[in-house]
Coordinates of C-alpha atoms and ligand atoms in Angstrom, one line a residue:
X1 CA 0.0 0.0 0.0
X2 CA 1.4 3.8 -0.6
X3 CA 2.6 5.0 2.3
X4 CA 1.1 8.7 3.2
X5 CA 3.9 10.7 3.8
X6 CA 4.1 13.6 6.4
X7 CA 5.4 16.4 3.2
X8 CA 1.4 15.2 2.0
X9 CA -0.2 15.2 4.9
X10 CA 1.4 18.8 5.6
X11 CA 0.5 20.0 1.7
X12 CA -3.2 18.9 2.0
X13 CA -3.4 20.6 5.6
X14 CA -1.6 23.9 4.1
X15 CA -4.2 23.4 0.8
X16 CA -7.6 23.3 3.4
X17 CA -6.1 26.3 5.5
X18 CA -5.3 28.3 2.0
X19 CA -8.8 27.8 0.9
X20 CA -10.5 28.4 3.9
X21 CA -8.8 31.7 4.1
X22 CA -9.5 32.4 0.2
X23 CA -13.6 32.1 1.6
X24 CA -12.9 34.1 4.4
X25 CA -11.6 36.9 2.2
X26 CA -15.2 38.1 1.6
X27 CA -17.7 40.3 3.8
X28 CA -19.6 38.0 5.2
X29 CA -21.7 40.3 7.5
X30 CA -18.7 41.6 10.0
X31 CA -16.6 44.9 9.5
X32 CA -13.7 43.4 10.4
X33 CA -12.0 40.6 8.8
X34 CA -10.3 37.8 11.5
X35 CA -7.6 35.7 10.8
X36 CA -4.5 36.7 8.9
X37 CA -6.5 35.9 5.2
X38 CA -3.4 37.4 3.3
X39 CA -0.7 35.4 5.3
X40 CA 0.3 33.2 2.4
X41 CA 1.2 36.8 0.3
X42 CA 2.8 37.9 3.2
X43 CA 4.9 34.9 3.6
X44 CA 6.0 35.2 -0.1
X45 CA 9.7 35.8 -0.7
X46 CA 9.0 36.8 -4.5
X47 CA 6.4 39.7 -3.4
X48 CA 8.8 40.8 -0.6
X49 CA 11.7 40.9 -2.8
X50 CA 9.7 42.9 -5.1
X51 CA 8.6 45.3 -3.4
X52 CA 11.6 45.6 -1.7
X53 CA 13.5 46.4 -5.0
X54 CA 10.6 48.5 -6.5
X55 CA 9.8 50.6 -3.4
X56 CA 13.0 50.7 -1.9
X57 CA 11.4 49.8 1.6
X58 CA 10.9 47.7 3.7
X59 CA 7.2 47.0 5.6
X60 CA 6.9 45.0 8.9
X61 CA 3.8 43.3 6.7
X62 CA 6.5 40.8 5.0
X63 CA 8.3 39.9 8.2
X64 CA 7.3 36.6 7.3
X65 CA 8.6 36.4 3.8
X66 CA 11.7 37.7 5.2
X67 CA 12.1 34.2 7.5
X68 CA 10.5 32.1 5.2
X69 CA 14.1 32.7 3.1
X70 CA 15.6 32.6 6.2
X71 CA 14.2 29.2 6.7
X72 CA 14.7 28.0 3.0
X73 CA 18.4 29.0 2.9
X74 CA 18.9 27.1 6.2
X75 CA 16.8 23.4 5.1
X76 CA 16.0 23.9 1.6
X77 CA 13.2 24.7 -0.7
X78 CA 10.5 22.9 1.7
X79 CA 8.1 25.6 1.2
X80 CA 7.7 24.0 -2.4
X81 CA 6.9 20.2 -1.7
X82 CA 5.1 20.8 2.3
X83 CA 3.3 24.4 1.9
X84 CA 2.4 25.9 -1.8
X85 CA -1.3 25.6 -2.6
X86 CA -0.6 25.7 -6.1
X87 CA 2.2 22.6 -6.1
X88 CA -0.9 20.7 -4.3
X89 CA -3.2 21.5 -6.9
X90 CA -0.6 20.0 -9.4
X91 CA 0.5 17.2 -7.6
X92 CA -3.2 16.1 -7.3
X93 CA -3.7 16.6 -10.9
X94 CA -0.7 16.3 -12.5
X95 CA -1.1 12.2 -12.1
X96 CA -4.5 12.3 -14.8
X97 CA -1.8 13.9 -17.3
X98 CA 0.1 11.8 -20.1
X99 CA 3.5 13.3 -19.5
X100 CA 4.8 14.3 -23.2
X101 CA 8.9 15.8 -21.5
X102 CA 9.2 19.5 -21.0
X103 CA 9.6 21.4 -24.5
X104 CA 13.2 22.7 -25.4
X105 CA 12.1 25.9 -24.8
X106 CA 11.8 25.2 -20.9
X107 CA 15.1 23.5 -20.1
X108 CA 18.4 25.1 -19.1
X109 CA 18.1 28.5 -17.8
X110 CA 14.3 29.7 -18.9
X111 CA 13.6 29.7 -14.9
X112 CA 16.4 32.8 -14.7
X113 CA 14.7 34.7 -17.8
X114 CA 11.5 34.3 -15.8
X115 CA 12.6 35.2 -12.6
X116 CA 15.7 37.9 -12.7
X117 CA 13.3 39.8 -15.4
X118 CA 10.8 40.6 -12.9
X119 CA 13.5 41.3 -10.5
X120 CA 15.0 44.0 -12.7
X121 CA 11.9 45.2 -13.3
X122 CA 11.3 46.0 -9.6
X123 CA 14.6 47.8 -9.4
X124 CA 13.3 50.6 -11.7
X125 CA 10.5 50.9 -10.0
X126 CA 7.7 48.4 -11.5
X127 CA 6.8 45.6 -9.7
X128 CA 5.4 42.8 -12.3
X129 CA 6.5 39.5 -10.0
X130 CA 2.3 40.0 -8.8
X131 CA 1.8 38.4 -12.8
X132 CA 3.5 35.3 -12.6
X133 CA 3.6 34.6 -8.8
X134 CA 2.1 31.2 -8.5
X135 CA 0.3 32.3 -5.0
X136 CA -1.2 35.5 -7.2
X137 CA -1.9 33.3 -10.1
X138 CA -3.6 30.4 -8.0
X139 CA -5.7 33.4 -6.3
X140 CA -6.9 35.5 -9.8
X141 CA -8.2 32.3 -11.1
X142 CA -9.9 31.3 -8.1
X143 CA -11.1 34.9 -6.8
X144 CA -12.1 36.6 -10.8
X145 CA -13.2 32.9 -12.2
X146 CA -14.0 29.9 -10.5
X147 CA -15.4 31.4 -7.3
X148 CA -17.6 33.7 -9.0
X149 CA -18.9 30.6 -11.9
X150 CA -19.7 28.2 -8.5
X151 CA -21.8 31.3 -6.8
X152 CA -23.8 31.8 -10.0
X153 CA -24.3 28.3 -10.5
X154 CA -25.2 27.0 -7.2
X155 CA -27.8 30.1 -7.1
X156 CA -29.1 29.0 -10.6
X157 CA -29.5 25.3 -9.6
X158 CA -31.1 26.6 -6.3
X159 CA -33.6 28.7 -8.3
X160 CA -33.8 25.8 -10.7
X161 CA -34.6 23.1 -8.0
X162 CA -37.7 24.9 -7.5
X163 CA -38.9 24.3 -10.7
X164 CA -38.7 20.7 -10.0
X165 CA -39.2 20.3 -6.4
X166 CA -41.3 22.7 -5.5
X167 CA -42.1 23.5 -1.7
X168 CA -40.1 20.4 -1.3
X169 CA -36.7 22.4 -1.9
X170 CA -37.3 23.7 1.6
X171 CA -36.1 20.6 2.9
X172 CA -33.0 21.7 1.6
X173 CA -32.8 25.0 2.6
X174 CA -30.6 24.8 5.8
X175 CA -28.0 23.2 4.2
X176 CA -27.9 26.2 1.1
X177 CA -28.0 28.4 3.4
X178 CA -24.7 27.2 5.2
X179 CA -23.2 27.0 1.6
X180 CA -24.4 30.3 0.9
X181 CA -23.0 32.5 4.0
X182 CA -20.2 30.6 4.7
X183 CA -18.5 29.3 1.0
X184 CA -20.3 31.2 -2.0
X185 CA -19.1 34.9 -2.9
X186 CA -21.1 37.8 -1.0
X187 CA -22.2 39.4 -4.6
X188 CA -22.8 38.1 -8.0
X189 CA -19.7 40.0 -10.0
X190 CA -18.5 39.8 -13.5
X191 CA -14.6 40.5 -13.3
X192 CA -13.2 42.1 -16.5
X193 CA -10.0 38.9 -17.2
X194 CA -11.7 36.4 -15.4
X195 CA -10.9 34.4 -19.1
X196 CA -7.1 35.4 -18.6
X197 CA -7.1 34.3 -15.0
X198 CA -8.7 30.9 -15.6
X199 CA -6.4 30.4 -19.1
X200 CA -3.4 31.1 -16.9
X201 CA -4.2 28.5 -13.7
X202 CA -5.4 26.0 -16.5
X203 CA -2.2 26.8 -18.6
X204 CA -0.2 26.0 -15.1
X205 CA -1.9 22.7 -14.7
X206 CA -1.5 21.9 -18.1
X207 CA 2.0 22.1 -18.0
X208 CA 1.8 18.5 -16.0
X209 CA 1.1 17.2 -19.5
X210 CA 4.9 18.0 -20.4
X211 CA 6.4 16.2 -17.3
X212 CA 5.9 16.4 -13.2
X213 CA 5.5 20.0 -11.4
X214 CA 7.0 21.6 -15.0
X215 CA 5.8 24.7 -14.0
X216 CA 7.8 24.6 -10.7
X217 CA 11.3 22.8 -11.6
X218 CA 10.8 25.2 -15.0
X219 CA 9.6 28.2 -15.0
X220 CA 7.8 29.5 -11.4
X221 CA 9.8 32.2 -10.3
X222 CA 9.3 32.1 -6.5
X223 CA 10.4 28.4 -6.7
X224 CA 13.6 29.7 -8.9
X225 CA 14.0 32.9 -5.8
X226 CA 13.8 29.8 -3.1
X227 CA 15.8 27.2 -5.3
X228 CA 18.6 29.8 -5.2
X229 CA 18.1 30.4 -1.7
X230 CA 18.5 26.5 -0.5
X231 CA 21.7 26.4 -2.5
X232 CA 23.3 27.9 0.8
X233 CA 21.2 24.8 2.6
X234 CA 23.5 22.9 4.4
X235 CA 21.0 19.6 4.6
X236 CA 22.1 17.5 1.9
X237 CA 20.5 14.5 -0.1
X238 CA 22.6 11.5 0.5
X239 CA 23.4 9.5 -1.7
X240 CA 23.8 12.7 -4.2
X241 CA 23.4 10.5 -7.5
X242 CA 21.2 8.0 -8.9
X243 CA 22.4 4.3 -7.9
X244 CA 23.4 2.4 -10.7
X245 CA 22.0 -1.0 -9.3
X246 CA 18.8 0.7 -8.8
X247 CA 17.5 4.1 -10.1
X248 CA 14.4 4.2 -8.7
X249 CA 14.7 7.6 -7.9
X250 CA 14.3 8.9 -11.5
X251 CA 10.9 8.1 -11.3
X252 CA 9.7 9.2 -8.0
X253 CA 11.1 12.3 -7.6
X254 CA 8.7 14.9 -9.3
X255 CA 11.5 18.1 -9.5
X256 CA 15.1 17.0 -9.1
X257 CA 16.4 13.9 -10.7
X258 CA 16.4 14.6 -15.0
X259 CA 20.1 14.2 -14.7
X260 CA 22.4 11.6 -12.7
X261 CA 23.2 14.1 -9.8
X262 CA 20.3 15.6 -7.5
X263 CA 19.6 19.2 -8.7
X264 CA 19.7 20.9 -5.0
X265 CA 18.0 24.1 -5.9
X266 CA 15.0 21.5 -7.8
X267 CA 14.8 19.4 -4.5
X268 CA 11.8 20.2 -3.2
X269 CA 11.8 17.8 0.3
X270 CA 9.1 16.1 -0.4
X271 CA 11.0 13.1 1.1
X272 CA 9.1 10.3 -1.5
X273 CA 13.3 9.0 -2.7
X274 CA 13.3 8.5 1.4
X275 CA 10.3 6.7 1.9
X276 CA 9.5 4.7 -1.3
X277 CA 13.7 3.8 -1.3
X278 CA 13.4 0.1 -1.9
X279 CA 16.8 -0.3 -0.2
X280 CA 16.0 2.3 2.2
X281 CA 19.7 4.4 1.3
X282 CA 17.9 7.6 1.2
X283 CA 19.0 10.1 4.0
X284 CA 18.8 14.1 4.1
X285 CA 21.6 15.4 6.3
X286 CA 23.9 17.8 7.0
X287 CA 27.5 18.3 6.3
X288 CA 29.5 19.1 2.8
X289 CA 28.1 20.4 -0.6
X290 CA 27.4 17.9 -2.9
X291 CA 29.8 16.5 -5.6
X292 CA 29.5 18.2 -8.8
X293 CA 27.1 20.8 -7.4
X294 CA 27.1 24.2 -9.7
X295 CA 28.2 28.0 -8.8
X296 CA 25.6 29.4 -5.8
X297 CA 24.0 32.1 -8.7
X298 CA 23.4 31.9 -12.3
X299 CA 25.7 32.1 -14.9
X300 CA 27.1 35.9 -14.9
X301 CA 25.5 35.9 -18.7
X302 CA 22.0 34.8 -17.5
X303 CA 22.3 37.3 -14.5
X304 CA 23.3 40.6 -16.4
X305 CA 21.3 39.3 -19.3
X306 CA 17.8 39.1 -17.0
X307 CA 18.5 41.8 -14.9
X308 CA 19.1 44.2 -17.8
X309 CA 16.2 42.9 -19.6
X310 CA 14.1 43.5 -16.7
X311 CA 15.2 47.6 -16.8
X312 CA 14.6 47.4 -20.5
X313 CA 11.2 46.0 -20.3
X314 CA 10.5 48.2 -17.5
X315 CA 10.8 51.5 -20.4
X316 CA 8.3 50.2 -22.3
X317 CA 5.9 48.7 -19.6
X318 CA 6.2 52.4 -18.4
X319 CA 3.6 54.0 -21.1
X320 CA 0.4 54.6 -20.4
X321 CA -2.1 56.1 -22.3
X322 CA -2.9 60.0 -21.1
X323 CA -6.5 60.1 -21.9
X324 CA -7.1 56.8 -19.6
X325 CA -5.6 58.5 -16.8
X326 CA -8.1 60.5 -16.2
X327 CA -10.1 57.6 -15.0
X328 CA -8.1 55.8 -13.2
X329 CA -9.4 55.6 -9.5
X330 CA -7.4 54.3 -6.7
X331 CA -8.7 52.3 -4.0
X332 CA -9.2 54.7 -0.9
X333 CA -5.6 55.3 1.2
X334 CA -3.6 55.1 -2.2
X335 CA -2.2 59.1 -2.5
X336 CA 0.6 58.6 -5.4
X337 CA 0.4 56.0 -8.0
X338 CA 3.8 55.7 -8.2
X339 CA 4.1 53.9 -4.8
X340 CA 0.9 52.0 -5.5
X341 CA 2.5 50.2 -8.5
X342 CA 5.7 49.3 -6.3
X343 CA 3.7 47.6 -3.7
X344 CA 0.7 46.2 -5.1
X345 CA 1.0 42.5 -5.9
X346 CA -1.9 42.0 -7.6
X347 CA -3.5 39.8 -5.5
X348 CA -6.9 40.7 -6.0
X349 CA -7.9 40.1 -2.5
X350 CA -9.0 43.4 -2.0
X351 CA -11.1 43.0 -5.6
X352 CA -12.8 40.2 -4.1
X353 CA -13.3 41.9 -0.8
X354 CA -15.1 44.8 -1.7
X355 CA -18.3 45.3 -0.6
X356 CA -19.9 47.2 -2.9
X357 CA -18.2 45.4 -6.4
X358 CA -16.1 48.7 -7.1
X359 CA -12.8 47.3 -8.1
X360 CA -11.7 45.2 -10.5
X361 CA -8.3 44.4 -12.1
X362 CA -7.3 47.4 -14.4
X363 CA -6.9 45.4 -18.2
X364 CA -4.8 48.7 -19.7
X365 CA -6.0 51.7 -18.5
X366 CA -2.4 52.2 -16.1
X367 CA -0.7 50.4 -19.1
X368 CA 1.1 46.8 -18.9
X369 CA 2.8 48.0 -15.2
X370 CA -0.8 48.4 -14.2
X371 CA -2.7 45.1 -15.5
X372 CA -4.5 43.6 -12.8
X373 CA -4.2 46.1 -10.5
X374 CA -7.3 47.2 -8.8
X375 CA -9.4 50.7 -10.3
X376 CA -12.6 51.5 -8.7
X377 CA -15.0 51.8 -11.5
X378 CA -17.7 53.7 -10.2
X379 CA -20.4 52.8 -12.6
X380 CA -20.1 49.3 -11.8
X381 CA -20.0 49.8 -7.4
X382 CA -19.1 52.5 -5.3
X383 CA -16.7 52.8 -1.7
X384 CA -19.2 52.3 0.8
X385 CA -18.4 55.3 3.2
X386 CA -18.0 52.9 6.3
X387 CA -16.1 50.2 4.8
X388 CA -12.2 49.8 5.3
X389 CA -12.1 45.9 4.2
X390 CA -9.8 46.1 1.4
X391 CA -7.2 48.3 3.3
X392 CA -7.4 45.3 6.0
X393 CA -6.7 42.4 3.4
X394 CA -4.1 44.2 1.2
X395 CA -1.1 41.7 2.3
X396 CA 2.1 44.4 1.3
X397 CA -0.2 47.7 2.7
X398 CA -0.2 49.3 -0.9
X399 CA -3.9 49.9 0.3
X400 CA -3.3 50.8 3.4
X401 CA -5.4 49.9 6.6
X402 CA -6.7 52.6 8.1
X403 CA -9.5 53.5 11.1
X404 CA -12.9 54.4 9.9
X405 CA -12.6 58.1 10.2
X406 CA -9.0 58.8 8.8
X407 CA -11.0 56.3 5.5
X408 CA -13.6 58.7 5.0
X409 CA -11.6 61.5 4.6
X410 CA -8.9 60.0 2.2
X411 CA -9.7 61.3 -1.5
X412 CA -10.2 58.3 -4.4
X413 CA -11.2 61.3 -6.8
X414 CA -13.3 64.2 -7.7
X415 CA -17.0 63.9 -9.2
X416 CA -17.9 66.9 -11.9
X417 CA -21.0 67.0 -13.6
X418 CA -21.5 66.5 -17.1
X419 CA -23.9 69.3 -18.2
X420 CA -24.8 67.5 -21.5
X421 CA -26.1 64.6 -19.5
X422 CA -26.9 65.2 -16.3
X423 CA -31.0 65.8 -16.0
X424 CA -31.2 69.4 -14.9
X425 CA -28.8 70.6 -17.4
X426 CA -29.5 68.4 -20.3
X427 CA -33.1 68.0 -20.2
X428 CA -34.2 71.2 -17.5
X429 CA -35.5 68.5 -15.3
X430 CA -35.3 68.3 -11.2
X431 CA -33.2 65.6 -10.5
X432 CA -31.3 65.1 -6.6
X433 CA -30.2 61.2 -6.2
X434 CA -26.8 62.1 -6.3
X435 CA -27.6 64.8 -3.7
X436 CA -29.8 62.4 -1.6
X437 CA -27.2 59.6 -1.7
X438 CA -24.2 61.9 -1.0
X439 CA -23.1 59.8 1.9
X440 CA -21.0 62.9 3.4
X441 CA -22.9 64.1 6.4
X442 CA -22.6 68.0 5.1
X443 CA -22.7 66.8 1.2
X444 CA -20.5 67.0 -1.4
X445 CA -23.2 67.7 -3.7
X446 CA -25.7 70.1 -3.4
X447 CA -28.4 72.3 -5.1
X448 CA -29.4 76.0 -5.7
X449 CA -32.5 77.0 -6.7
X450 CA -32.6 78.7 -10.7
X451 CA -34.9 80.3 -12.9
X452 CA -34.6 78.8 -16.4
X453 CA -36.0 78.4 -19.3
X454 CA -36.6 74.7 -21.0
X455 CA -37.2 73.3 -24.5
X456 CA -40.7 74.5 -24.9
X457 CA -39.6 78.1 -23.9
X458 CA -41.4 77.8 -20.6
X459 CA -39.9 79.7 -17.4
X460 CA -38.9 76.4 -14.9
X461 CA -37.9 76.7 -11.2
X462 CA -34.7 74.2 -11.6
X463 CA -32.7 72.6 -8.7
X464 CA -29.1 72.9 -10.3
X465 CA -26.7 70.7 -8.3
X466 CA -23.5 71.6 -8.2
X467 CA -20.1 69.9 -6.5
X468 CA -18.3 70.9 -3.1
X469 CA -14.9 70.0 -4.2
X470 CA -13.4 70.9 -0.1
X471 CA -16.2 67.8 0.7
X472 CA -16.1 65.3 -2.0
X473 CA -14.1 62.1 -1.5
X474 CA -14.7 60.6 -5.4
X475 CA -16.2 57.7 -3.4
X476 CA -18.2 57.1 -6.6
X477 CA -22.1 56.7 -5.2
X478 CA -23.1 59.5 -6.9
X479 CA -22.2 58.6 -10.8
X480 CA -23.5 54.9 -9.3
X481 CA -26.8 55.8 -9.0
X482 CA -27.1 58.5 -11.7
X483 CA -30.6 57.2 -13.0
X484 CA -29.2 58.5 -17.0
X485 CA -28.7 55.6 -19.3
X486 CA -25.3 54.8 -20.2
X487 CA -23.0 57.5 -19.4
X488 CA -23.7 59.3 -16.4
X489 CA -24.3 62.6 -15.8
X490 CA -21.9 63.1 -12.8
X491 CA -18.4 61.3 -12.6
X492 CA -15.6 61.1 -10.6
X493 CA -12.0 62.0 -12.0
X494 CA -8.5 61.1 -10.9
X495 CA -7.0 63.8 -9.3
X496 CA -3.4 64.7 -8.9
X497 CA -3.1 66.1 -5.2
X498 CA -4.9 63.2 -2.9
X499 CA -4.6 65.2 0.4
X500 CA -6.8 63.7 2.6
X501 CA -10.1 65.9 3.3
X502 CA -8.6 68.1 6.2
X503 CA -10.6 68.0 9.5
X504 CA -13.5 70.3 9.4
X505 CA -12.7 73.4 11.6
X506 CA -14.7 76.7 11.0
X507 CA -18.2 77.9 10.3
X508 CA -20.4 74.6 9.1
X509 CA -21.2 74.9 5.5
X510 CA -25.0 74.1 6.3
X511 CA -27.2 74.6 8.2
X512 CA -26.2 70.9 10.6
X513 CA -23.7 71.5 13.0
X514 CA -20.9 69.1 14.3
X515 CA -18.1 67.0 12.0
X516 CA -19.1 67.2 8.2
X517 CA -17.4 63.7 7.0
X518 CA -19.0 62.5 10.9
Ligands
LIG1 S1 7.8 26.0 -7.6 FE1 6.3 27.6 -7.4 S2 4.2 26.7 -7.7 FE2 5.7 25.0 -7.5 S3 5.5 24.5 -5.3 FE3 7.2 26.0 -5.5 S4 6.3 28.0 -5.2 FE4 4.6 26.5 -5.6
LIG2 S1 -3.9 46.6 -3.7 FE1 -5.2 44.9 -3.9 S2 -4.3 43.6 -5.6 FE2 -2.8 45.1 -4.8 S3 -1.6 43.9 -3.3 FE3 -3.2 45.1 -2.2 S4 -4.9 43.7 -2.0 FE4 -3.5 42.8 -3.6

């Protein structure tokens, strides 16, 4: 019988307590999110390094990154065969694939022109590791695709069970219930890439097809950062090569053993040589380097090569379309867009988090440095004026987590009226739903009475709203609700200067006394 070994036991434990935190990542009724639900990002040596090259800073937040290198340089790459979700996902799967050999293309040193790439990338200031981190990767998928298609079809079959049971679904309905509040998304919500996040997990997976864990041994590029790291591991597979009476090994390591000699930065720990050794030989141990073991760091070609092709590709990542701009809108906290592209991961935890469906992963509107980073699109959702959720599950602070108060005064943009299609301009009609839903306490929008004139040449008594720009937060409710088809007639604008909205001191601009943003 197939021994269970403690590596899977550990990797299906890490899987549950990765998924149970992906669910958790969701409102589910508090304002406050428990449990550490971005601690796998924030114990992710490829986003520390990152955004330690493209922010040159350091946060607290990826203390745990930090000794998870630590750990990896001191027993080897065991986050690889004992922790990653996504090397669980393919080792479950990878065994339904007919395994063709890894193309030509993937051999050698393609894992260096993945990884040092992105790293040079972060060193002038644009942080891309978020695309092809497998943690980020395994999280789009789920969070913009799969997570999303199970809510709308377990609501469909719910509503269609109706149609065939009847009252009788109510015997059922305990058990939706749970599924609903506890598993299913908060909100129905169409993510712009959800196709490109699903193609890429699939494309992962289908990479078993070429040989075992080919996207790890080949080209993942937190699995390259830790590979390089456990070269300074002093723990040592022993015996180092294949044994020529047996070879066994060959076939049961997944990562490590297409040549003779044990690839150390490939090894992966998942102990199966050990435990499946028919002559039990296998041992891990400290002591000296291996025979025949390679230099610690890439060739200096591959180094200089990947580094300086990273700062290359960083000049041309950096254009971005002017007109676009304009409509860019941060999540609330963010004050320069500079510093949000050097720390944001792209996660898209704080996508799937928000309450009111207002972000989604920008496709081109910040350019290729800013693909699947989050924009609030405020014709789509709104910030709820209360809520702070994404700020509390952004794992490297690029949104940053802030109390309720110092939230609502932090500017996301500006909202200006169109006067070709808002109501009382356009069409002389009364119209105050942006007024009404204005959620600042001494409103950012407002009205003053006007005689005009409208399209029959009759004298009207118009309410002609008008923005408070000292008062407006661009939290986006107002061009939300606008009740005009298509485009609205209010909308909310980037704006340079993101000074919070200062304290209110002074005479109250209405007639309500106290703290306007209260
Ligand atoms: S190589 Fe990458 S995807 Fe594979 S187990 Fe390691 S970190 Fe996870
Ligand atoms: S801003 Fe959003 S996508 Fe970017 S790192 Fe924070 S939570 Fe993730």
């Amino acid at each position: 019988m197939k021994r269970i070994t403690s590596a899977r036991i550990s990797q299906l434990l890490f899987l549950v307590l990765f998924l149970v935190l992906f669910i958790n990542t969701e409102y589910r009724g508090r304002d406050e999110i428990n449990g550490a639900v971005n601690a796998f990002f924030r114990a992710d040596p490829l986003v520390a390094a990152a955004y330690l090259l493209a922010a040159k800073a350091f946060t607290w937040l990826l203390l745990p990154a930090v000794l998870l290198l630590v750990a990896t340089a001191l027993l080897g790459r065991f986050f690889c065969g004992w922790i990653c979700p996504l090397g669980t996902i393919l080792d479950l799967l990878g065994g339904r694939f007919r395994r063709r050999g890894a193309p030509s293309l993937f051999t050698g040193n393609a894992k260096y022109w993945v990884l040092l790439p992105l790293l040079g990338a972060a060193l002038a200031g644009i942080n891309l590791a978020g695309l092809l981190d497998p943690l980020a990767i395994l999280v789009r998928g789920l969070a913009f695709s799969l997570h999303p298609l199970l809510g709308d079809t377990t609501r469909g079959a719910w509503v269609g069970l109706y149609r065939v049971l009847g009252e009788g679904r109510d015997l059922l309905a305990p058990g939706y219930a749970l599924i609903r509040d506890h598993v299913l998304p908060f909100r129905e919500t169409a993510y712009p890439l959800a196709f490109l996040s699903a193609l890429i997990l699939a494309g992962v997976i289908g990479l078993e097809g070429c040989e075992s864990r080919c996207w790890c041994r080949r080209l993942c590029p937190l699995g390259t950062l830790l590979g390089l790291a456990a070269r300074f591991s002093p723990f040592n597979r022993r015996p180092e090569k294949l044994c020529a009476d047996c070879r066994a090994c060959s076939g049961l390591c997944p990562t490590s053993f297409d040549r003779e000699i044990l690839q150390k930065e490939e090894c992966i720990f998942c102990m199966e040589c050990a435990v499946r050794c028919p002559s039990a030989r296998v041992r891990f141990l400290p002591g000296s380097p291996l025979a025949g073991e390679g230099p610690l760091l890439p060739q200096r070609r591959v180094l200089l090569g990947g580094v300086i092709g990273g700062l290359l590709a960083a000049r041309f990542f950096r254009f971005r379309d002017p007109a676009a701009q304009a409509r860019v809108l941060r999540p609330p906290g963010v004050r320069d867009e500079g510093a949000f592209l050097a720390a944001c991961v792209r996660c898209g935890e704080c996508m799937k988090v928000c309450l009111r469906s207002a972000l989604y992963p920008a496709v081109l509107q910040s350019g290729v440095e800013g693909l699947y980073t989050p924009v609030l699109i405020p014709r789509l959702g709104y910030c709820e004026y209360n809520c702070t959720l994404c700020g509390q599950v952004c794992p490297t602070g690029a949104i940053p987590n802030l109390p309720v108060p110092a939230k609502k005064r932090e500017v996301i943009g500006k909202a200006v009226f169109d006067r070709n299609h808002c109501l009382p301009f356009a069409k002389k009609i009364n119209c105050i739903v942006c007024e009404e839903h204005c959620p600042i306490p001494a409103k950012a929008i407002r009205s003053r009475r006007v005689l005009d004139t409208d399209d029959q040449g009759r004298q009207v008594e118009l309410l002609v709203p008008y923005v408070v720009d000292e008062l407006c937060n661009g939290c986006g409710i107002c061009e939300n609700v606008c009740p005009v088809e298509g485009k609205a007639g209010i909308e909310v604008f980037a704006v340079k200067d993101r000074t919070p909205l200062r304290e209110f001191q002074g005479p109250v601009p209405v007639e309500k006394g106290g703290d306007p943003y209260g």
